[in-house]
Amino acid sequence: METSSNSGAGGPRSPEIKNGLKLKLKIGEKTREVEMVREGEIARWRLDGRAVEVNAIEIAAGTYSILLEGQAFEVHLAQEAGGLRAEVSAGEGVQTVRVKLVDPRAWQGRHGHTVEVEGRLQILAPMPGKIVRVLVKQGDAVSAGQGIAVIEAMKMQNEVRSRKTGIIERVMVAEGKTVNAGEVVAVVV
Amino acid sequence: METSSNSGAGGPRSPEIKNGLKLKLKIGEKTREVEMVREGEIARWRLDGRAVEVNAIEIAAGTYSILLEGQAFEVHLAQEAGGLRAEVSAGEGVQTVRVKLVDPRAWQGRHGHTVEVEGRLQILAPMPGKIVRVLVKQGDAVSAGQGIAVIEAMKMQNEVRSRKTGIIERVMVAEGKTVNAGEVVAVVV
Amino acid sequence: MFRKILIANRGEIAVRLLRACREMGIGAVAVFSEADRVALHVRLASEAYAIGPAPSSESYLRIDRLMEVAKRAGCDALHPGYGFLAENPALARACAKHGVTFIGPSPEAMERLGSKTGARQLARQAGVQAVPGTLEPIASLQAARAAAEEAGYPIVLKAVSGGGGKGMRLVSTEKELAGAWRDAQSEAENAFGDGRLYLEKYLVAPRHIEIQVFGDIHGHMVYLGERECSVQRRHQKVIEEAPSPVMDAALRSRMGEAAVKLARVGGYTNAGTVEFLVDAQRNFYFLEVNTRLQVEHPVTEMVTGLDLVKLQIRVAAGEPLPFAQADVAMRGHAMECRIYAEDPGNNFFPSPGKIQTQRTPAGPGIRLDEGVYAGWTVPNDYDPLLAKLIAFGSDRDEAAARMRSALAEYFIGGIETNLEMFRRIFNHPDFLRAELHTRWLDEWLARGALGTTREESKAEDAAAIAVALWQLSQSSQAAMAPGNAAPPADGSRWKRAAIQEQVDRAPRK
Amino acid sequence: MFRKILIANRGEIAVRLLRACREMGIGAVAVFSEADRVALHVRLASEAYAIGPAPSSESYLRIDRLMEVAKRAGCDALHPGYGFLAENPALARACAKHGVTFIGPSPEAMERLGSKTGARQLARQAGVQAVPGTLEPIASLQAARAAAEEAGYPIVLKAVSGGGGKGMRLVSTEKELAGAWRDAQSEAENAFGDGRLYLEKYLVAPRHIEIQVFGDIHGHMVYLGERECSVQRRHQKVIEEAPSPVMDAALRSRMGEAAVKLARVGGYTNAGTVEFLVDAQRNFYFLEVNTRLQVEHPVTEMVTGLDLVKLQIRVAAGEPLPFAQADVAMRGHAMECRIYAEDPGNNFFPSPGKIQTQRTPAGPGIRLDEGVYAGWTVPNDYDPLLAKLIAFGSDRDEAAARMRSALAEYFIGGIETNLEMFRRIFNHPDFLRAELHTRWLDEWLARGALGTTREESKAEDAAAIAVALWQLSQSSQAAMAPGNAAPPADGSRWKRAAIQEQVDRAPRK
């Protein structure tokens, strides 16, 4: 990740952290570059190299108020598998923007939201619920799209499917068990 | 403080903490004793020695839902000089109850909310505001009720007074400075 | 008047009911399952009792436990809300046995009007036209031909044991009947082991319009106008409004009088709703009776100025209706959106979980009947209804504008909701012109209405900046971990306070 | 219609204004001082600009900065709200100069009707009775005697330069006049260096009743009923209601027509309020004109069904009033409480600071016009109004019951508020019988109304239990610090989850 914060946790505080950051993001198919340089009390922002007037502040954990050339946005960030999900409220409505950091491994490594690391795919529960059926067992061959388990929530059932073809290395859930969203259901190698 | 938690921070976890607590409180002029004994999943409560049916839970930091013999209360706790302030919502309204722990020194020592320690009285700002005038200086003799400083908030001014007769050991604020509620304005010895 | 009412429900309707009790100075006793210990209805109650584990079959559906609570707390009445046991005559009978007044119709009226076939028979007695056809199995193709002739084409054949569209055939003309009869019969036979069919007139693009009726125990019965509930997803209402945009005074009084007549024939008391389908020619056909308070009762409250729950309580206590039909006046227009914990992006799958953050709308004309709060975990065990957002305006346009504005303010973080679906509906020209029918929403969703994302690059810019700030706070947390140099004096400010650009062209001197 | 409106205000009224803009599809541009960067009105705006440091003299009162923002953002109109520059003709003139429509009366009408003496003169022209007396200094005791005779005893002498009751004397009969004149004169001389006095009729226990007027630029002017604002603390309204409990149709039309006549004489357009005092015999006396939207406008909105802010915008854009006087119909009853950050237990001293926790009321008939949110720090620099709680009901009793119920739900933690004062007022028999006058609240507070604490030992028990839980969590945090034995497996549950006693008599099997 090409950001000044990449000096890493535990290392000495690099001057870049104090003076700004530079970050590559992926939104949809586009790669975006955000740069912020601090000069005293003032922060100067560039988006894809273009200077923009920004007044940005964290209102509460994960909630940001962004004034961008005067236009007001409120952004709620939540981590999700593979990146961040931003709910952007403008005056007229709310829009969901999915943001990936360009080197997800570095970021995911730091925050523990691994999805696919070294060929291992973790199948995550897409929503909280109760496991009503487990459809595979350790060592089973599965194809992409094949059902792994059935989760029930609020009286409705939904299948969790593998996103790759491979072998079930481990099943992490049992029938009757309750899982949270993002919890690992199984690992496919 | 006659509570099982009095084994103190840093010491080994005493069996009393696991199994319950006993606490003496002062509410108004009355001294109250709260006792809770845990038996497996169940907590048994006594108020002043009388067994009561209680279902109590923390909803958010400082907010508690208390079902007391079926009657529902929501209690918001806030620390204030000398104790805790409880805003108790019942179905019909809200009531303020001021609770002091019977040995405030032990409690204050742990939480840093000292008011009078070893003869030193800290005069606290009763509300946030701007110091518009300081009425005393170090070494001045003051009597109980005498003004120490004038705070302005929301266009209104209010005097902070000493609650004891003594000598100003130190003035902690300056004119023009902003203070938060509970911040020390001066120390009287 | 009652001394204490047991609120035999949960969620937003329990909150609604206990507010009515508090206004009237009547004690409200809440009950809760283990999943609902800190639910909003418990937080706002003045008295609350546990009634069992999370599954509703072990808690909210346990009549015995409700009766135990009623006895212990000294309740002299019980309000069932809607759902759970609200339409179960056994609860009303248990109440009677325990000397607790059930706030609703008598169990006999509930039985008479609550069953679809029974209610149709009563409708026939009352001279109220039901959707033409028969609910009884049809013996033969010949009988089907006669019934279809009577109902008028197009008709639809349905499997008696059916569901999910299997064994169902749309028949537009008499010529198609024989083939459709054969196909439907064999499909039903295969799917359900029961080839019997019945037949109903097929209404093209019908609207769902229902009449609120109210009766006291002294024989007075009134109707309180209508609600249109044509915006439905899989037969589930999601938006309701009053008045109906296609209604006029003449049709309202014809439908209202039909509904009152039917309720009278059924010996009905308290609040009830008579549902109709209305076709393009504004013919109305009786559908069924809901023998309870409706989810969508607030839109009627907004336009009539009445409080239906307090009225239910008064009527149950034996008071006469305090007004006559001629006194019922409607003013303005009201709309309701049902906010669900479900994911429109994932086939509307339920989305329970912790509400991390919430920004709720307010202001003129906005009413929010909520059952949740930020910090609460929406349990996995119940209906996903989180709240009902209601907007009132002097006319339909103003109500819709206020709803659109409130939807823009409303944010629920941490779980998925159907808020975005409503935002889109309230910008849809069909909806704004009130060109609606009961299949409108399903058809629109099937065309991929929610798949098309709006292209808004400024919102993406804002998201990118927020992610940068988030990244910065992650980094500075790391940097402030033990072993690092002390953070600069302005470290905390750096993290949470404004990061501002004071450019020259900003209006400042 | 306008394209973009500059909201030249903050707090709840800025939120109210931008909601109106959003409903109408008009852009709303917020401004903020450094203290208000994350205020609610900025969070809800679609566009926002900084206009200076926290003190209002350096931000919200800076006409030049407002004009710069208007220009930069491309605003074609400005709404001033109330307070700040709302009644300052200089802002209206600056707007005109910059080609921005000021949403309010013309600066000339503002000047004519905004000054107390000027408005009294216009009232005389219009034949509207003001409080008898004179605002001019009285030359001599002889002149005072004549003026008192004309006004009728009791009268009150007031210092021209006065304030705070100094140099003020109540005179019940002619005999007391000479002595009172002497005393008041010397007291005023000592206090203000100005011994001049004026004289007004003293009204015993008057009610404050005001008429909402509305005029368009095409010469149409209507009144939208009245508001009673007799519950005041130190001349500051705290509760307002519509209609007034002492009003009837005849008095309403007499007062309404008087107000319209006065506004017409002053060449007034847009929303304005004509304030009157009404004595026990229901004589009404003109007091002053407020040339802007009132804080208490929502109660008029609730009973008329109109949106006054949207109406202001339409009228300012040149549209004619869309209704005539005969179309104005009132329904039900509405009340408003002004929720302030102030400490009734500490002489109502302001209480800015961080709102740690909030539980806001909702439900049928409840509207909350809020300017704050949980987590926000109420700044020290402005008016302490946090929110306006509005309750609507079919009659005064229902509105009061709903307000009482909403006040029981409302909780604001972290700062002091006057909520408890309202809870007590809404249980006071004088208030519930509407036996009110402008000094009622001050007199009741002076008798120590808030000092008497309700004895509620159960609440104390609940507090004691909560403190025990708190103590327990403090201890377990200490116990879980490094160096201790590992917490038991259920440690976290122990801390946050239910600590329940499942006694035998609980309804469970």
PDB file of C-alpha atoms in Angstrom, chain B residues 1 3 5 8-13 17-21 23 25 27 30 32 34 36 38 40-45 47-48 50 52-66 68-69 71 73-77 79 84-95 97-99 101 107 110-111 126-130 151-158 178, chain D residues 55-56 234 341 343 346-353 357 359 378-386 404-405 407-412 415-416 420 423 427 453-476 478-488 490-491 493-506:
ATOM      1  CA  MET B   1     -15.826   0.360  51.453  1.00  0.00           C
ATOM      2  CA  THR B   3     -17.528  -4.481  49.185  1.00  0.00           C
ATOM      3  CA  SER B   5     -14.408  -5.453  45.076  1.00  0.00           C
ATOM      4  CA  GLY B   8      -8.375  -3.526  44.932  1.00  0.00           C
ATOM      5  CA  ALA B   9      -7.055  -3.142  41.471  1.00  0.00           C
ATOM      6  CA  GLY B  10      -3.988  -5.132  40.729  1.00  0.00           C
ATOM      7  CA  GLY B  11      -4.566  -7.673  43.458  1.00  0.00           C
ATOM      8  CA  PRO B  12      -5.676 -11.206  42.753  1.00  0.00           C
ATOM      9  CA  ARG B  13      -9.291 -11.661  41.722  1.00  0.00           C
ATOM     10  CA  ILE B  17     -16.068 -10.614  42.891  1.00  0.00           C
ATOM     11  CA  LYS B  18     -17.078 -13.735  41.108  1.00  0.00           C
ATOM     12  CA  ASN B  19     -19.886 -14.500  43.484  1.00  0.00           C
ATOM     13  CA  GLY B  20     -21.383 -11.111  44.149  1.00  0.00           C
ATOM     14  CA  LEU B  21     -20.964  -7.887  46.022  1.00  0.00           C
ATOM     15  CA  LEU B  23     -22.203  -2.226  49.017  1.00  0.00           C
ATOM     16  CA  LEU B  25     -24.666   3.641  49.785  1.00  0.00           C
ATOM     17  CA  ILE B  27     -29.186   8.272  49.316  1.00  0.00           C
ATOM     18  CA  LYS B  30     -30.626   7.222  54.407  1.00  0.00           C
ATOM     19  CA  ARG B  32     -28.747   1.739  52.077  1.00  0.00           C
ATOM     20  CA  VAL B  34     -27.221  -3.507  48.425  1.00  0.00           C
ATOM     21  CA  MET B  36     -26.002  -9.396  45.345  1.00  0.00           C
ATOM     22  CA  ARG B  38     -24.619 -15.029  42.339  1.00  0.00           C
ATOM     23  CA  GLY B  40     -24.799 -20.003  38.712  1.00  0.00           C
ATOM     24  CA  GLU B  41     -26.809 -18.065  36.131  1.00  0.00           C
ATOM     25  CA  ILE B  42     -28.940 -16.455  38.784  1.00  0.00           C
ATOM     26  CA  ALA B  43     -28.256 -13.339  40.819  1.00  0.00           C
ATOM     27  CA  ARG B  44     -30.082 -12.922  44.122  1.00  0.00           C
ATOM     28  CA  TRP B  45     -30.433  -9.416  45.404  1.00  0.00           C
ATOM     29  CA  LEU B  47     -31.863  -4.362  49.609  1.00  0.00           C
ATOM     30  CA  ASP B  48     -31.269  -3.491  53.260  1.00  0.00           C
ATOM     31  CA  ARG B  50     -34.745  -7.757  52.309  1.00  0.00           C
ATOM     32  CA  VAL B  52     -36.066  -8.494  46.182  1.00  0.00           C
ATOM     33  CA  GLU B  53     -36.717  -9.828  42.724  1.00  0.00           C
ATOM     34  CA  VAL B  54     -34.412  -8.012  40.336  1.00  0.00           C
ATOM     35  CA  ASN B  55     -33.630  -8.345  36.656  1.00  0.00           C
ATOM     36  CA  ALA B  56     -30.925  -5.818  35.871  1.00  0.00           C
ATOM     37  CA  ILE B  57     -28.830  -5.211  32.775  1.00  0.00           C
ATOM     38  CA  GLU B  58     -26.541  -2.573  31.336  1.00  0.00           C
ATOM     39  CA  ILE B  59     -28.033  -1.323  28.050  1.00  0.00           C
ATOM     40  CA  ALA B  60     -25.204   1.029  27.144  1.00  0.00           C
ATOM     41  CA  ALA B  61     -22.329   2.599  29.039  1.00  0.00           C
ATOM     42  CA  GLY B  62     -23.915   4.110  32.141  1.00  0.00           C
ATOM     43  CA  THR B  63     -27.471   3.144  31.191  1.00  0.00           C
ATOM     44  CA  TYR B  64     -29.153   0.332  33.098  1.00  0.00           C
ATOM     45  CA  SER B  65     -32.524  -1.327  32.773  1.00  0.00           C
ATOM     46  CA  ILE B  66     -33.754  -2.464  36.179  1.00  0.00           C
ATOM     47  CA  LEU B  68     -37.641  -4.508  40.306  1.00  0.00           C
ATOM     48  CA  GLU B  69     -40.478  -6.859  41.227  1.00  0.00           C
ATOM     49  CA  GLN B  71     -41.636  -2.557  37.834  1.00  0.00           C
ATOM     50  CA  PHE B  73     -36.836   1.540  35.550  1.00  0.00           C
ATOM     51  CA  GLU B  74     -34.171   2.903  33.301  1.00  0.00           C
ATOM     52  CA  VAL B  75     -31.261   4.396  35.193  1.00  0.00           C
ATOM     53  CA  HIS B  76     -28.644   6.703  33.683  1.00  0.00           C
ATOM     54  CA  LEU B  77     -25.584   7.092  35.879  1.00  0.00           C
ATOM     55  CA  GLN B  79     -20.256  10.630  38.071  1.00  0.00           C
ATOM     56  CA  LEU B  84     -23.035   9.381  41.362  1.00  0.00           C
ATOM     57  CA  ARG B  85     -26.079  11.012  39.965  1.00  0.00           C
ATOM     58  CA  ALA B  86     -28.806   8.646  38.824  1.00  0.00           C
ATOM     59  CA  GLU B  87     -31.568   9.787  36.492  1.00  0.00           C
ATOM     60  CA  VAL B  88     -34.266   7.199  37.042  1.00  0.00           C
ATOM     61  CA  SER B  89     -36.937   6.967  34.335  1.00  0.00           C
ATOM     62  CA  ALA B  90     -40.058   5.094  35.269  1.00  0.00           C
ATOM     63  CA  GLY B  91     -43.117   4.851  33.042  1.00  0.00           C
ATOM     64  CA  GLU B  92     -44.453   8.177  34.253  1.00  0.00           C
ATOM     65  CA  GLY B  93     -41.415  10.412  34.449  1.00  0.00           C
ATOM     66  CA  VAL B  94     -37.825  10.898  35.438  1.00  0.00           C
ATOM     67  CA  GLN B  95     -36.424  11.423  38.901  1.00  0.00           C
ATOM     68  CA  VAL B  97     -31.393  10.370  42.766  1.00  0.00           C
ATOM     69  CA  ARG B  98     -28.002  11.293  44.191  1.00  0.00           C
ATOM     70  CA  VAL B  99     -26.034   8.355  45.480  1.00  0.00           C
ATOM     71  CA  LEU B 101     -20.716   5.516  48.303  1.00  0.00           C
ATOM     72  CA  TRP B 107     -13.842   5.131  45.567  1.00  0.00           C
ATOM     73  CA  ARG B 110      -9.644   4.757  42.489  1.00  0.00           C
ATOM     74  CA  HIS B 111     -11.373   6.972  39.994  1.00  0.00           C
ATOM     75  CA  PRO B 126     -20.103  23.507  38.083  1.00  0.00           C
ATOM     76  CA  MET B 127     -20.578  23.834  34.319  1.00  0.00           C
ATOM     77  CA  PRO B 128     -18.459  24.396  31.252  1.00  0.00           C
ATOM     78  CA  GLY B 129     -17.793  27.972  30.290  1.00  0.00           C
ATOM     79  CA  LYS B 130     -15.315  30.743  29.952  1.00  0.00           C
ATOM     80  CA  ILE B 151     -17.862  31.682  34.563  1.00  0.00           C
ATOM     81  CA  GLU B 152     -19.831  32.709  31.508  1.00  0.00           C
ATOM     82  CA  ALA B 153     -21.850  30.238  29.488  1.00  0.00           C
ATOM     83  CA  MET B 154     -24.495  30.847  26.830  1.00  0.00           C
ATOM     84  CA  LYS B 155     -24.425  34.581  27.512  1.00  0.00           C
ATOM     85  CA  MET B 156     -25.085  34.211  31.265  1.00  0.00           C
ATOM     86  CA  GLN B 157     -22.615  34.656  34.102  1.00  0.00           C
ATOM     87  CA  ASN B 158     -22.377  32.669  37.317  1.00  0.00           C
ATOM     88  CA  THR B 178     -12.326  27.867  28.903  1.00  0.00           C
TER      89      THR B 178
ATOM     90  CA  PRO D  55     -18.871  34.220  18.662  1.00  0.00           C
ATOM     91  CA  SER D  56     -21.984  35.134  16.710  1.00  0.00           C
ATOM     92  CA  ARG D 234     -38.911  35.993  33.003  1.00  0.00           C
ATOM     93  CA  ALA D 341     -29.976  23.411  28.103  1.00  0.00           C
ATOM     94  CA  ASP D 343     -30.420  23.862  35.077  1.00  0.00           C
ATOM     95  CA  ASN D 346     -29.309  25.957  39.761  1.00  0.00           C
ATOM     96  CA  ASN D 347     -31.296  29.103  39.004  1.00  0.00           C
ATOM     97  CA  PHE D 348     -31.779  28.048  35.354  1.00  0.00           C
ATOM     98  CA  PHE D 349     -28.120  28.624  34.636  1.00  0.00           C
ATOM     99  CA  PRO D 350     -27.173  27.525  31.100  1.00  0.00           C
ATOM    100  CA  SER D 351     -25.725  24.058  30.788  1.00  0.00           C
ATOM    101  CA  PRO D 352     -23.752  23.605  27.582  1.00  0.00           C
ATOM    102  CA  GLY D 353     -21.688  20.465  27.098  1.00  0.00           C
ATOM    103  CA  THR D 357     -27.075   9.971  25.776  1.00  0.00           C
ATOM    104  CA  ARG D 359     -33.847   9.012  24.370  1.00  0.00           C
ATOM    105  CA  VAL D 378     -23.833  21.902  22.764  1.00  0.00           C
ATOM    106  CA  PRO D 379     -21.664  24.988  22.379  1.00  0.00           C
ATOM    107  CA  ASN D 380     -21.305  27.671  24.934  1.00  0.00           C
ATOM    108  CA  ASP D 381     -21.808  30.490  22.505  1.00  0.00           C
ATOM    109  CA  TYR D 382     -25.487  30.510  21.580  1.00  0.00           C
ATOM    110  CA  ASP D 383     -29.029  30.398  22.811  1.00  0.00           C
ATOM    111  CA  PRO D 384     -29.637  27.263  24.915  1.00  0.00           C
ATOM    112  CA  LEU D 385     -32.658  26.050  22.887  1.00  0.00           C
ATOM    113  CA  LEU D 386     -32.056  22.358  22.144  1.00  0.00           C
ATOM    114  CA  ARG D 404     -47.011  14.420  29.347  1.00  0.00           C
ATOM    115  CA  SER D 405     -46.370  10.986  27.889  1.00  0.00           C
ATOM    116  CA  LEU D 407     -41.971  14.155  28.386  1.00  0.00           C
ATOM    117  CA  ALA D 408     -41.821  10.887  30.318  1.00  0.00           C
ATOM    118  CA  GLU D 409     -39.977   9.263  27.403  1.00  0.00           C
ATOM    119  CA  TYR D 410     -37.643  12.173  26.767  1.00  0.00           C
ATOM    120  CA  PHE D 411     -34.234  11.898  28.366  1.00  0.00           C
ATOM    121  CA  ILE D 412     -31.135  13.962  27.684  1.00  0.00           C
ATOM    122  CA  ILE D 415     -26.178  18.242  30.346  1.00  0.00           C
ATOM    123  CA  GLU D 416     -28.931  19.782  32.411  1.00  0.00           C
ATOM    124  CA  GLU D 420     -38.341  18.164  34.625  1.00  0.00           C
ATOM    125  CA  ARG D 423     -43.105  17.357  33.567  1.00  0.00           C
ATOM    126  CA  ASN D 427     -49.215  17.782  36.132  1.00  0.00           C
ATOM    127  CA  THR D 453     -38.704  16.359  45.445  1.00  0.00           C
ATOM    128  CA  ARG D 454     -41.141  13.595  44.937  1.00  0.00           C
ATOM    129  CA  GLU D 455     -40.688  10.796  47.433  1.00  0.00           C
ATOM    130  CA  GLU D 456     -40.252   7.671  45.358  1.00  0.00           C
ATOM    131  CA  SER D 457     -38.423   5.002  47.240  1.00  0.00           C
ATOM    132  CA  LYS D 458     -38.733   2.477  44.405  1.00  0.00           C
ATOM    133  CA  ALA D 459     -36.754   4.796  42.140  1.00  0.00           C
ATOM    134  CA  GLU D 460     -34.113   4.995  44.854  1.00  0.00           C
ATOM    135  CA  ASP D 461     -34.008   1.221  45.024  1.00  0.00           C
ATOM    136  CA  ALA D 462     -33.495   1.091  41.260  1.00  0.00           C
ATOM    137  CA  ALA D 463     -30.720   3.679  41.519  1.00  0.00           C
ATOM    138  CA  ALA D 464     -29.017   1.656  44.246  1.00  0.00           C
ATOM    139  CA  ILE D 465     -29.101  -1.471  42.105  1.00  0.00           C
ATOM    140  CA  ALA D 466     -27.722   0.389  39.091  1.00  0.00           C
ATOM    141  CA  VAL D 467     -24.880   1.763  41.203  1.00  0.00           C
ATOM    142  CA  ALA D 468     -24.121  -1.768  42.368  1.00  0.00           C
ATOM    143  CA  LEU D 469     -23.904  -2.947  38.767  1.00  0.00           C
ATOM    144  CA  TRP D 470     -21.728  -0.006  37.896  1.00  0.00           C
ATOM    145  CA  GLN D 471     -19.491  -0.746  40.840  1.00  0.00           C
ATOM    146  CA  LEU D 472     -19.268  -4.335  39.733  1.00  0.00           C
ATOM    147  CA  SER D 473     -18.174  -3.390  36.228  1.00  0.00           C
ATOM    148  CA  GLN D 474     -15.584  -1.000  37.668  1.00  0.00           C
ATOM    149  CA  SER D 475     -14.254  -3.799  39.832  1.00  0.00           C
ATOM    150  CA  SER D 476     -14.185  -6.336  37.079  1.00  0.00           C
ATOM    151  CA  ALA D 478      -9.786  -3.535  37.577  1.00  0.00           C
ATOM    152  CA  ALA D 479      -9.702  -7.274  38.047  1.00  0.00           C
ATOM    153  CA  MET D 480      -9.159  -7.842  34.357  1.00  0.00           C
ATOM    154  CA  ALA D 481      -6.142  -5.566  34.227  1.00  0.00           C
ATOM    155  CA  PRO D 482      -2.837  -7.272  33.401  1.00  0.00           C
ATOM    156  CA  GLY D 483      -1.358  -9.182  36.254  1.00  0.00           C
ATOM    157  CA  ASN D 484      -4.637 -10.671  37.402  1.00  0.00           C
ATOM    158  CA  ALA D 485      -5.935 -14.119  36.907  1.00  0.00           C
ATOM    159  CA  ALA D 486      -7.820 -14.541  33.665  1.00  0.00           C
ATOM    160  CA  PRO D 487     -11.462 -13.551  33.932  1.00  0.00           C
ATOM    161  CA  PRO D 488     -13.875 -16.460  33.986  1.00  0.00           C
ATOM    162  CA  ASP D 490     -18.501 -15.693  31.314  1.00  0.00           C
ATOM    163  CA  GLY D 491     -16.711 -12.570  32.432  1.00  0.00           C
ATOM    164  CA  ARG D 493     -21.391 -11.632  29.968  1.00  0.00           C
ATOM    165  CA  TRP D 494     -21.218 -11.018  33.677  1.00  0.00           C
ATOM    166  CA  LYS D 495     -20.452  -7.408  32.980  1.00  0.00           C
ATOM    167  CA  ARG D 496     -22.878  -6.431  30.259  1.00  0.00           C
ATOM    168  CA  ALA D 497     -25.482  -9.119  29.930  1.00  0.00           C
ATOM    169  CA  ALA D 498     -28.487  -9.763  32.076  1.00  0.00           C
ATOM    170  CA  ILE D 499     -27.993 -10.428  35.718  1.00  0.00           C
ATOM    171  CA  GLN D 500     -31.244 -12.109  36.329  1.00  0.00           C
ATOM    172  CA  GLU D 501     -32.976 -13.650  39.198  1.00  0.00           C
ATOM    173  CA  GLN D 502     -35.172 -16.441  38.010  1.00  0.00           C
ATOM    174  CA  VAL D 503     -37.290 -16.833  41.095  1.00  0.00           C
ATOM    175  CA  ASP D 504     -39.858 -19.537  41.403  1.00  0.00           C
ATOM    176  CA  ARG D 505     -42.830 -17.250  41.195  1.00  0.00           C
ATOM    177  CA  ALA D 506     -41.739 -15.802  37.847  1.00  0.00           C
TER     178      ALA D 506
END
